[in-house]
Coordinates of C-alpha atoms in Angstrom, one line a residue:
X275 CA -17.2 -4.5 19.7
X276 CA -14.8 -5.6 22.8
X277 CA -11.8 -4.0 23.3
X278 CA -8.8 -5.3 21.4
X279 CA -6.4 -7.0 23.9
X280 CA -3.2 -5.0 23.3
X281 CA -0.3 -6.6 25.0
X282 CA 2.3 -3.8 25.5
X283 CA 2.3 0.0 25.4
X284 CA 3.9 1.8 22.7
X285 CA 7.3 2.4 24.1
X286 CA 7.4 -1.4 24.8
X287 CA 6.1 -2.5 21.4
X288 CA 8.9 -0.2 19.9
X289 CA 11.6 -2.2 21.9
X290 CA 10.3 -5.2 20.8
X291 CA 10.5 -4.1 17.3
X292 CA 14.2 -2.8 17.6
X293 CA 15.1 -6.4 19.1
X294 CA 13.4 -8.1 16.1
X295 CA 14.6 -5.8 13.5
X296 CA 18.2 -6.9 14.3
X297 CA 17.1 -9.9 11.9
X298 CA 16.5 -7.5 9.1
X299 CA 19.8 -7.5 7.6
X300 CA 20.1 -11.1 7.4
X301 CA 16.8 -11.5 5.3
X302 CA 16.9 -7.9 3.6
X303 CA 18.7 -9.4 0.4
X304 CA 16.1 -11.9 0.0
X305 CA 13.3 -9.6 0.6
X306 CA 14.6 -7.2 -1.8
X307 CA 15.1 -9.8 -4.3
X308 CA 11.5 -11.1 -4.0
X309 CA 10.4 -7.6 -4.7
X310 CA 12.3 -7.1 -8.0
X311 CA 11.1 -10.3 -8.9
X312 CA 7.4 -9.5 -8.5
X313 CA 8.0 -6.1 -10.3
X314 CA 9.3 -7.8 -13.1
X315 CA 6.5 -10.3 -13.1
X316 CA 3.3 -8.7 -12.2
X317 CA 0.2 -10.5 -12.7
X318 CA -3.4 -9.2 -13.3
X319 CA -6.4 -9.4 -11.0
X320 CA -7.2 -13.2 -10.3
X321 CA -4.4 -14.1 -12.3
X322 CA -1.8 -14.1 -9.4
X323 CA -0.9 -17.7 -10.0
X324 CA 3.0 -17.2 -9.9
X325 CA 2.7 -14.5 -7.0
X326 CA 0.7 -16.8 -4.7
X327 CA 2.6 -19.7 -5.5
X328 CA 6.1 -17.7 -4.4
X329 CA 4.2 -16.4 -1.2
X330 CA 3.0 -19.7 -0.3
X331 CA 6.5 -21.2 -0.9
X332 CA 7.8 -18.5 1.6
X333 CA 5.3 -19.0 4.3
X334 CA 5.7 -22.8 4.2
X335 CA 9.4 -22.4 4.6
X336 CA 9.0 -20.1 7.4
X337 CA 6.6 -22.7 9.4
X338 CA 3.3 -21.5 8.8
X339 CA 0.1 -23.3 8.1
X340 CA -0.5 -22.4 4.7
X341 CA -3.8 -22.6 2.2
X342 CA -4.0 -21.5 -1.2
X343 CA -6.7 -20.8 -3.5
X344 CA -8.5 -18.7 -1.0
X345 CA -11.4 -16.6 -2.9
X346 CA -9.5 -17.5 -6.3
X347 CA -5.7 -17.0 -5.9
X348 CA -5.5 -16.0 -2.2
X349 CA -3.1 -17.3 0.1
X350 CA -3.7 -17.7 4.0
X351 CA -0.6 -18.3 6.4
X352 CA -1.4 -19.2 10.3
X353 CA 1.3 -19.1 12.8
X354 CA 0.1 -20.2 16.2
X355 CA 2.2 -19.3 19.0
X356 CA 0.6 -19.8 22.5
X357 CA -2.4 -17.9 24.0
X358 CA -3.1 -14.3 22.8
X359 CA -4.9 -12.5 20.2
X360 CA -5.3 -13.1 16.7
X361 CA -3.8 -10.7 14.2
X362 CA -4.7 -10.5 10.6
X363 CA -1.7 -9.0 8.2
X364 CA -3.0 -8.2 4.6
X365 CA -1.0 -7.5 1.7
X366 CA -2.6 -7.2 -2.1
X367 CA -0.9 -9.3 -5.0
X368 CA -2.4 -7.8 -8.3
X369 CA -0.9 -5.4 -10.7
X370 CA -2.6 -2.9 -13.3
X371 CA -3.1 -2.9 -17.1
X372 CA -0.3 -0.1 -17.1
X373 CA 2.7 0.1 -19.5
X374 CA 5.8 0.8 -17.6
X375 CA 7.8 3.9 -18.2
X376 CA 10.1 4.2 -15.1
X377 CA 13.3 3.0 -17.2
X378 CA 13.9 1.0 -14.1
X379 CA 16.6 -1.9 -15.1
X380 CA 13.9 -4.6 -13.4
X381 CA 11.0 -2.6 -15.5
X382 CA 8.1 -5.0 -16.3
X383 CA 7.6 -5.7 -20.0
X384 CA 4.8 -8.3 -19.0
X385 CA 1.7 -8.6 -21.2
X386 CA -1.5 -10.4 -20.4
X387 CA -5.2 -10.8 -21.2
X388 CA -7.5 -9.0 -19.5
X389 CA -10.9 -10.0 -18.4
X390 CA -12.7 -9.0 -21.8
X391 CA -10.2 -10.7 -23.9
X392 CA -7.8 -7.7 -24.8
X393 CA -4.1 -8.0 -24.9
X394 CA -2.8 -5.3 -22.1
X395 CA 0.5 -4.5 -20.6
X396 CA 1.1 -5.1 -17.1
X397 CA 2.8 -3.1 -14.2
X398 CA 2.8 -2.7 -10.5
X399 CA 1.7 0.5 -10.7
X400 CA 0.2 1.1 -7.2
X401 CA 2.9 -0.6 -4.8
X402 CA 1.4 -4.2 -4.6
X403 CA 4.8 -5.8 -5.2
X404 CA 5.9 -3.4 -2.1
X405 CA 3.0 -4.7 0.0
X406 CA 3.7 -8.5 -0.9
X407 CA 7.2 -8.5 -0.1
X408 CA 7.1 -6.6 3.2
X409 CA 4.4 -9.4 3.9
X410 CA 6.5 -12.1 3.4
X411 CA 9.3 -10.5 5.1
X412 CA 7.2 -9.7 8.4
X413 CA 6.2 -12.9 8.5
X414 CA 9.4 -14.5 8.2
X415 CA 11.1 -12.1 11.0
X416 CA 8.1 -12.9 13.5
X417 CA 8.5 -16.5 12.7
X418 CA 12.3 -16.2 13.7
X419 CA 11.4 -14.3 16.9
X420 CA 8.8 -16.0 18.5
X421 CA 10.2 -15.8 22.0
X422 CA 9.0 -12.0 21.9
X423 CA 5.1 -12.3 21.1
X424 CA 2.4 -14.7 21.8
X425 CA -0.7 -15.4 20.1
X426 CA -1.7 -16.0 16.5
X427 CA -0.4 -14.4 13.3
X428 CA -2.8 -14.7 10.3
X429 CA -1.0 -13.5 6.9
X430 CA -3.2 -12.9 4.0
X431 CA -2.2 -12.4 0.5
X432 CA -5.2 -11.0 -1.1
X433 CA -6.1 -11.0 -4.7
X434 CA -7.8 -8.7 -6.9
X435 CA -7.7 -5.5 -4.7
X436 CA -8.0 -3.6 -8.0
X437 CA -11.2 -4.9 -8.7
X438 CA -12.3 -4.2 -5.1
X439 CA -13.8 -7.2 -4.9
X440 CA -11.0 -9.9 -3.7
X441 CA -11.5 -9.4 0.2
X442 CA -14.9 -10.1 -0.1
X443 CA -14.2 -13.4 -2.2
X444 CA -11.9 -14.4 0.4
X445 CA -14.5 -13.7 2.9
X446 CA -17.0 -15.4 1.1
X447 CA -14.6 -18.7 0.8
X448 CA -14.5 -18.9 4.7
X449 CA -11.5 -16.7 5.5
X450 CA -12.8 -16.6 9.0
X451 CA -14.9 -20.0 9.5
X452 CA -11.6 -21.7 8.0
X453 CA -8.8 -19.8 9.6
X454 CA -10.3 -18.1 12.8
X455 CA -11.6 -14.6 13.3
X456 CA -9.1 -12.1 14.0
X457 CA -9.0 -9.6 16.7
X458 CA -7.6 -6.9 14.6
X459 CA -6.7 -6.4 11.0
X460 CA -3.8 -4.4 9.6
X461 CA -2.3 -3.2 6.3
X462 CA -0.2 -0.7 4.7
X463 CA -0.1 1.1 1.1
X464 CA 2.6 2.5 -0.5
X465 CA 2.1 6.2 -1.4
X466 CA 3.7 9.2 -3.0
X467 CA 5.2 10.6 0.1
X468 CA 8.9 10.6 0.6
X469 CA 10.3 7.2 0.9
X470 CA 10.5 6.1 4.5
X471 CA 7.8 8.1 5.9
X472 CA 4.6 6.6 7.6
X473 CA 1.2 8.6 7.3
X474 CA -1.7 7.6 9.9
X475 CA -5.2 9.0 10.5
X476 CA -8.0 8.0 12.7
X477 CA -11.3 7.4 11.2
X478 CA -12.1 7.4 7.5
X479 CA -8.5 7.3 5.5
X480 CA -9.8 6.4 2.2
X481 CA -12.8 7.2 0.3
X482 CA -15.8 4.7 -1.1
X483 CA -15.9 4.1 -4.7
X484 CA -18.2 2.8 -7.1
X485 CA -18.0 2.0 -10.9
X486 CA -21.2 2.3 -12.8
X487 CA -21.8 0.8 -16.3
X488 CA -24.0 2.5 -18.8
X489 CA -25.2 1.4 -21.9
X490 CA -27.4 3.8 -23.9
X491 CA -29.5 2.8 -27.2
X492 CA -30.0 4.2 -30.6
X493 CA -31.2 3.5 -34.1
X494 CA -28.1 3.1 -36.2
X495 CA -27.9 4.0 -40.0
X496 CA -25.7 5.4 -42.6
X497 CA -23.5 8.7 -41.5
X498 CA -25.1 10.6 -44.6
X499 CA -28.4 10.3 -43.4
X500 CA -28.3 11.1 -39.6
X501 CA -31.9 12.5 -39.4
X502 CA -33.1 8.9 -40.3
X503 CA -31.3 7.8 -37.1
X504 CA -30.9 8.3 -33.3
X505 CA -27.4 8.6 -32.6
X506 CA -26.2 7.0 -29.4
X507 CA -22.9 8.8 -29.6
X508 CA -24.4 12.1 -29.3
X509 CA -26.4 10.9 -26.5
X510 CA -23.4 9.5 -24.8
X511 CA -21.7 12.9 -25.2
X512 CA -24.2 14.7 -23.6
X513 CA -24.3 12.4 -20.8
X514 CA -20.9 12.8 -20.0
X515 CA -21.0 16.6 -20.2
X516 CA -23.9 16.9 -18.0
X517 CA -22.4 14.4 -15.3
X518 CA -19.7 17.1 -14.6
X519 CA -22.5 19.4 -13.0
X520 CA -23.3 16.8 -10.2
X521 CA -20.4 17.6 -8.1
X522 CA -20.3 21.4 -9.3
X523 CA -24.3 21.9 -8.5
X524 CA -25.7 19.1 -6.7
X525 CA -23.3 18.4 -3.7
X526 CA -22.6 20.7 -0.9
X527 CA -19.4 22.3 -1.2
X528 CA -18.2 21.0 2.2
X529 CA -18.4 17.3 0.7
X530 CA -16.3 15.6 -1.2
X531 CA -17.4 13.7 -4.4
X532 CA -15.7 12.9 -7.6
X533 CA -17.5 11.7 -10.6
X534 CA -15.2 10.6 -13.6
X535 CA -16.1 8.8 -17.0
X536 CA -13.1 6.6 -17.7
X537 CA -14.6 4.9 -20.5
X538 CA -16.5 5.9 -23.7
X539 CA -16.9 3.4 -26.3
X540 CA -19.1 3.5 -29.6
X541 CA -19.1 2.7 -33.3
X542 CA -16.6 1.0 -35.7
X543 CA -16.5 3.4 -38.5
X544 CA -16.7 7.3 -39.1
X545 CA -19.6 6.8 -41.7
X546 CA -21.6 4.5 -39.5
X547 CA -23.9 5.6 -36.8
X548 CA -23.9 2.7 -34.2
X549 CA -27.0 1.2 -32.4
X550 CA -25.5 1.9 -28.9
X551 CA -22.8 3.6 -26.9
X552 CA -21.2 2.2 -23.7
X553 CA -19.8 4.3 -20.7
X554 CA -18.2 3.4 -17.3
X555 CA -18.6 6.0 -14.6
X556 CA -16.0 6.0 -11.5
X557 CA -17.5 7.7 -8.6
X558 CA -16.0 8.4 -5.1
X559 CA -16.7 9.9 -1.7
X560 CA -16.2 10.0 1.7
X561 CA -19.6 9.9 3.0
X562 CA -22.2 7.3 1.7
X563 CA -25.0 9.5 1.8
X564 CA -23.1 11.7 -0.7
X565 CA -22.5 8.8 -2.7
X566 CA -25.9 7.7 -2.9
X567 CA -26.8 11.5 -4.2
X568 CA -24.3 11.1 -6.9
X569 CA -25.7 7.7 -8.0
X570 CA -29.2 8.8 -7.9
X571 CA -28.0 12.0 -10.3
X572 CA -26.4 9.7 -12.3
X573 CA -29.1 7.4 -13.2
X574 CA -31.7 10.4 -13.6
X575 CA -29.3 12.4 -16.2
X576 CA -28.7 9.2 -18.1
X577 CA -32.5 8.3 -18.6
X578 CA -33.3 12.2 -19.1
X579 CA -30.8 12.3 -22.3
X580 CA -31.8 9.2 -23.6
X581 CA -35.5 10.4 -23.3
X582 CA -34.8 13.7 -24.6
X583 CA -33.1 12.5 -27.9
X584 CA -35.9 9.8 -28.5
X585 CA -33.8 6.8 -27.8
X586 CA -36.0 3.5 -28.8
X587 CA -35.1 1.7 -25.3
X588 CA -34.5 2.8 -22.1
X589 CA -30.7 2.9 -20.8
X590 CA -29.2 0.3 -18.6
X591 CA -27.5 1.6 -15.8
X592 CA -25.6 -1.0 -13.6
X593 CA -23.2 -0.6 -10.5
X594 CA -20.4 -3.5 -11.0
X595 CA -17.9 -2.4 -8.5
X596 CA -18.4 -1.0 -4.9
X597 CA -16.1 -0.6 -2.1
X598 CA -17.2 1.5 0.9
X599 CA -14.9 3.8 2.9
X600 CA -11.9 2.4 4.6
X601 CA -12.3 3.4 8.2
X602 CA -9.5 3.1 10.8
X603 CA -10.7 2.2 14.1
X604 CA -9.7 5.5 15.9
X605 CA -8.5 4.1 19.2
X606 CA -6.5 1.5 17.5
X607 CA -5.0 4.0 14.9
X608 CA -3.6 6.2 17.6
X609 CA -2.2 3.1 19.5
X610 CA -0.5 2.1 16.0
X611 CA 0.6 5.5 15.5
X612 CA 2.1 6.0 19.0
X613 CA 3.9 2.9 18.4
X614 CA 5.5 3.9 15.1
X615 CA 6.5 7.3 16.4
X616 CA 8.3 5.5 19.6
X617 CA 10.2 3.6 16.9
X618 CA 10.9 6.0 14.0
X619 CA 10.7 9.1 15.7
X620 CA 8.1 12.1 15.7
X621 CA 9.3 13.7 12.3
X622 CA 8.8 10.0 10.4
X623 CA 5.5 9.6 11.2
X624 CA 2.9 12.1 10.1
X625 CA -1.2 12.6 10.4
X626 CA -3.3 12.8 7.5
X627 CA -5.3 15.7 7.6
X628 CA -8.0 14.7 5.3
X629 CA -8.8 11.3 3.8
X630 CA -7.6 10.3 0.4
X631 CA -9.8 10.3 -2.4
X632 CA -8.6 6.7 -3.4
X633 CA -10.3 3.4 -2.5
X634 CA -9.5 0.1 -1.0
X635 CA -11.4 -3.1 -0.1
X636 CA -9.4 -3.9 2.8
X637 CA -12.2 -2.5 5.0
X638 CA -14.3 -5.6 4.1
X639 CA -12.1 -7.6 6.5
X640 CA -13.6 -5.5 9.4
X641 CA -16.8 -6.7 8.5
X642 CA -18.6 -3.5 8.2
X643 CA -22.5 -3.6 9.1
X644 CA -21.8 -6.5 11.3
X645 CA -23.0 -6.3 14.9
X646 CA -19.5 -7.4 15.9
X647 CA -17.4 -5.6 13.4
X648 CA -13.5 -6.2 13.7
X649 CA -11.1 -2.9 13.9
X650 CA -9.0 -2.5 11.1
X651 CA -6.1 -0.1 10.7
X652 CA -4.4 0.9 7.4
X653 CA -1.4 3.3 7.0
X654 CA 0.7 4.6 4.0
X655 CA 4.3 4.0 3.6
X656 CA 6.1 6.8 1.6
X657 CA 7.9 5.6 -1.5
X658 CA 9.1 8.5 -3.8
X659 CA 12.6 8.8 -4.1
X660 CA 14.1 11.9 -2.0
X661 CA 15.6 13.6 -5.1
X662 CA 12.6 13.4 -6.9
X663 CA 10.5 14.9 -4.1
X664 CA 13.3 17.6 -3.9
X665 CA 12.9 18.7 -7.6
X666 CA 9.2 18.1 -7.5
X667 CA 7.3 21.6 -8.5
X668 CA 5.7 23.4 -5.4
X669 CA 6.6 25.2 -2.3
X670 CA 4.3 23.0 0.0
X671 CA 4.1 19.2 0.6
X672 CA 0.7 19.3 -0.8
X673 CA 2.3 21.0 -4.1
X674 CA 4.7 18.4 -4.1
X675 CA 2.4 15.4 -3.9
X676 CA 0.7 16.6 -7.1
X677 CA 3.8 17.0 -8.9
X678 CA 5.3 13.5 -8.4
X679 CA 4.5 10.1 -10.0
X680 CA 1.7 8.7 -8.1
X681 CA -0.1 5.3 -7.8
X682 CA -1.4 4.3 -11.2
X683 CA 1.1 6.3 -12.8
X684 CA 3.3 4.6 -15.6
X685 CA 6.3 6.4 -14.1
X686 CA 5.6 5.1 -10.4
X687 CA 8.8 3.9 -9.0
X688 CA 8.9 3.4 -5.3
X689 CA 12.9 3.8 -4.0
X690 CA 13.4 0.5 -3.2
X691 CA 15.4 -0.2 0.0
X692 CA 14.2 2.8 2.3
X693 CA 10.3 1.9 1.3
X694 CA 11.0 -1.9 2.1
X695 CA 12.7 -1.4 5.1
X696 CA 10.2 1.2 6.6
X697 CA 7.3 -1.0 5.3
X698 CA 9.2 -4.1 7.0
X699 CA 9.6 -2.5 10.2
X700 CA 6.0 -0.9 10.6
X701 CA 4.3 -4.0 9.7
X702 CA 6.1 -5.8 12.2
X703 CA 5.5 -3.2 14.7
X704 CA 2.0 -3.3 14.0
X705 CA 2.0 -6.9 14.8
X706 CA 4.1 -6.6 17.8
X707 CA 1.7 -3.9 19.5
X708 CA -0.8 -6.6 20.0
X709 CA 1.1 -9.8 20.1
X710 CA 4.2 -8.7 21.9
X711 CA 4.9 -10.2 25.3
X712 CA 5.4 -7.9 28.2
X713 CA 7.6 -10.2 30.0
X714 CA 9.7 -10.8 26.9
X715 CA 13.5 -10.5 27.5
X716 CA 15.5 -7.4 25.9
X717 CA 18.9 -9.1 26.2
X718 CA 18.5 -11.3 22.9
X719 CA 16.5 -11.0 19.5
X720 CA 15.7 -14.5 18.3
X721 CA 18.2 -15.6 16.1
X722 CA 20.0 -12.6 16.1
X723 CA 24.3 -12.8 16.4
X724 CA 26.1 -11.7 19.5
X725 CA 26.9 -8.4 17.5
X726 CA 23.2 -7.6 16.9
X727 CA 22.4 -8.5 20.8
X728 CA 20.0 -5.4 21.6
X729 CA 20.9 -3.3 24.7
X730 CA 18.8 -3.7 27.9
X731 CA 15.9 -1.4 28.9
X732 CA 18.0 0.4 31.6
X733 CA 20.9 0.8 29.4
X734 CA 19.0 2.1 26.5
X735 CA 19.1 5.9 25.7
X736 CA 16.2 8.2 25.5
X737 CA 13.4 8.6 27.8
X738 CA 11.9 5.8 30.3
X739 CA 8.8 4.1 29.3
X740 CA 5.7 5.5 29.6
X741 CA 3.3 4.8 32.2
X742 CA 0.2 3.9 30.2
X743 CA -0.9 3.1 26.8
X744 CA -1.5 6.1 24.3
X745 CA -4.8 5.2 22.9
X746 CA -7.0 7.5 24.7
X747 CA -6.5 10.8 23.8
X748 CA -4.7 12.8 20.6
X749 CA -2.4 14.7 23.2
X750 CA -1.2 11.3 24.6
X751 CA 0.9 10.9 21.7
X752 CA 3.2 13.7 22.5
X753 CA 4.5 11.5 25.2
X754 CA 6.1 9.4 22.7
X755 CA 8.7 12.1 21.4
X756 CA 11.9 9.8 21.7
X757 CA 12.6 7.2 19.1
X758 CA 13.7 3.8 20.0
X759 CA 14.7 2.8 16.5
X760 CA 18.0 1.3 16.2
X761 CA 20.5 0.0 13.7
X762 CA 18.0 -0.6 10.6
X763 CA 16.9 2.8 10.9
X764 CA 20.3 4.0 11.0
X765 CA 20.8 2.7 7.6
X766 CA 17.6 4.3 6.2
X767 CA 18.0 7.9 7.7
X768 CA 21.5 8.5 8.5
X769 CA 24.2 10.0 6.3
X770 CA 24.7 7.4 3.4
X771 CA 27.6 9.3 1.6
X772 CA 29.8 6.2 2.6
X773 CA 27.2 3.7 1.0
X774 CA 26.9 5.4 -2.2
X775 CA 30.6 5.5 -2.5
X776 CA 30.9 1.9 -1.7
X777 CA 27.6 0.6 -3.8
X778 CA 26.3 -1.2 -0.7
X779 CA 24.7 -1.0 2.6
X780 CA 25.8 -2.9 5.8
X781 CA 24.9 -6.3 6.1
X782 CA 24.8 -9.2 8.3
X783 CA 28.4 -9.3 8.7
X784 CA 28.8 -5.5 9.4
X785 CA 27.0 -3.8 12.4
X786 CA 24.6 -1.2 10.8
X787 CA 25.4 1.6 13.3
X788 CA 29.0 1.6 12.6
X789 CA 29.7 0.8 16.3
X790 CA 30.0 -2.9 17.6
X791 CA 29.7 -2.3 21.2
X792 CA 25.9 -1.2 20.4
X793 CA 23.3 0.5 18.5
X794 CA 23.3 4.5 18.5
X795 CA 20.7 6.7 18.5
X796 CA 18.9 7.4 15.2
X797 CA 18.9 11.1 13.7
X798 CA 16.2 13.5 15.2
X799 CA 14.7 16.3 13.9
X800 CA 12.5 18.9 15.7
X801 CA 10.1 20.7 12.7
X802 CA 6.6 20.2 12.1
X803 CA 5.2 18.6 8.6
X804 CA 6.3 21.3 6.5
X805 CA 10.1 21.2 7.8
X806 CA 10.0 17.4 7.6
X807 CA 8.5 17.1 4.1
X808 CA 10.3 20.3 2.5
X809 CA 13.4 19.5 2.5
X810 CA 12.5 15.6 2.9
X811 CA 14.9 13.3 4.6
X812 CA 18.1 12.4 2.7
X813 CA 17.8 10.0 0.1
X814 CA 18.8 6.3 0.4
X815 CA 19.5 3.5 -2.3
X816 CA 18.7 3.8 -5.9
X817 CA 16.4 6.6 -6.5
X818 CA 16.1 6.9 -10.2
X819 CA 15.4 4.5 -12.7
X820 CA 18.5 5.2 -14.5
X821 CA 20.9 3.7 -11.9
X822 CA 21.5 0.1 -11.7
X823 CA 19.3 -2.5 -10.3
X824 CA 19.5 -4.7 -7.2
X825 CA 22.0 -3.3 -4.8
X826 CA 25.5 -4.9 -4.5
X827 CA 24.1 -7.1 -1.6
X828 CA 23.0 -9.7 -4.4
X829 CA 26.5 -10.4 -4.9
X830 CA 27.0 -11.5 -1.3
X831 CA 26.8 -15.1 -0.1
X832 CA 23.0 -16.1 0.8
X833 CA 22.7 -15.1 4.5
X834 CA 22.4 -17.6 7.2
X835 CA 20.5 -15.6 9.6
X836 CA 17.0 -16.6 10.9
X837 CA 15.8 -20.2 11.0
X838 CA 13.0 -19.6 8.9
X839 CA 14.3 -17.0 6.1
X840 CA 13.3 -18.3 2.6
X841 CA 14.8 -17.6 -0.7
X842 CA 13.2 -16.1 -3.5
X843 CA 10.8 -18.9 -5.1
X844 CA 12.1 -20.1 -8.8
X845 CA 8.9 -20.0 -10.6
X846 CA 9.0 -19.5 -14.6
X847 CA 10.0 -15.8 -15.1
X848 CA 8.2 -13.6 -17.6
X849 CA 10.6 -12.4 -19.9
X850 CA 11.5 -8.8 -18.9
X851 CA 14.8 -7.3 -20.5
X852 CA 15.7 -3.6 -19.4
X853 CA 14.2 -0.8 -21.0
X854 CA 15.9 1.1 -23.9
X855 CA 18.7 3.4 -22.7
X856 CA 16.9 6.6 -23.3
X857 CA 13.9 5.6 -21.5
X858 CA 12.8 8.6 -19.0
X859 CA 11.8 7.5 -15.6
X860 CA 10.6 10.5 -14.4
X861 CA 9.2 14.0 -16.5
X862 CA 11.9 16.8 -16.6
X863 CA 11.4 19.0 -13.4
X864 CA 10.9 22.2 -16.0
X865 CA 8.1 20.6 -17.9
X866 CA 4.5 20.5 -16.5
X867 CA 4.1 18.1 -13.6
X868 CA 3.0 14.3 -14.5
X869 CA -0.5 14.1 -13.1
X870 CA -3.1 11.5 -12.7

């Protein structure tokens, strides 16, 4: 794999980001409105027609070359801006068959039909609405500040991440042959950490996952004469119990593995012994060899239990969904973490000590197994409201993570404003790390107003730019201690008492820093991970579903800022009235914590 062409060092990329993010207050109400619309109108995997149409409309208005229907319902936007590398930014669009219980005023009440013809509730319980809103917002910001970067931006709105095959489908549909091969692929995922926090990890960041379907056969009959049958329900029950011994007795305790039977179905009536039973087993590991061992054990146990019960036929064991580990290219992961630290400040960017057990198909964009793979980097953006985090049981960050609503929970409700603002900044900075022009001026910011003009490098507070990029060694990251983040992060991390009283945040008509002569330094904290996460940074924006919906900015006139800002699309909405007043967005802190 050839070295990725990195245009600027982390400090310089952060300076570009500070300039570009001056545009954020002009488009943020549109991005926030787009997010609320997506959350209220979720769509299942490969059914993201309305979402895809909205993304395509936004990208078209921002000046991108747009193609739809890629890999089913995928959307690709390409913006060519001179010589330079090609950077792929990916966001996923699909939602889950989960009934929302957040109590948010814009909670989903949508229903749809799944792949098996069942009517199911639908909810954005994994944050893909955040990903998509940040994707189009970032595309808009970069389209409006093309004097700051050079190269090609490839924006990919992916379908069916929850099916773990949407990325493969887009690749099979000619993503790289039709639109060009990127030099690097970047993505982010909202997580249960405190809202506004970024989480990085070099190497493996998410595990491999497989779904195994098992069909066992018996001989049916009357429930009053079990001796005349071979009961597949009993066979299935024995399989479920025995599968739990794989991790406990066959996998080295130093390795991570998960075996979960998430579906067990058999029979139609209590006094009828059925002919067959059906199971779906989900497996996860951080190591391909461990996953192979798990699958071999599953097949051995299933066949042995069927034979021990005298089943008339061999069971069927089929792998139906597979995703490899999500592996961040180490040098590029460290470079991006250094850029984010230079912008956000050290306390708001942490390194994950070990991979998550969740799985993603984003790694497929890196062409794993190819002789010339493409480096990929994925990071997490925290979304938990800060007051919810503070009230969560536990003394350590890891204990609190187990006590807050996480991904796939019906109570999953990211704190809208700080999560979206952090996601917009993180993804924009990611692109500028590779596309930023070293010779770009620092005395203007695209279409920003005079009041929003960033100060020049020699006027900027904080340390001088570092001498060399920080992608060689881990200890190099320590050189980027001071933050260059500006007005947009003051809104996110500063004292918001005045905002809570007024019910609004600074918009395009008010300098976010509170100082019309120029931006001020962002808050700084000196502690480590424990000090950062417990207690977390102060909360901003609506933090509970019981608060009212979109911020007061929705009542403001439509911004006139960047030349390529696009209003939310106007497709037919799915009816979504507010939930009942007595809905509970989060469990009571005194009750046992909600767990996945």
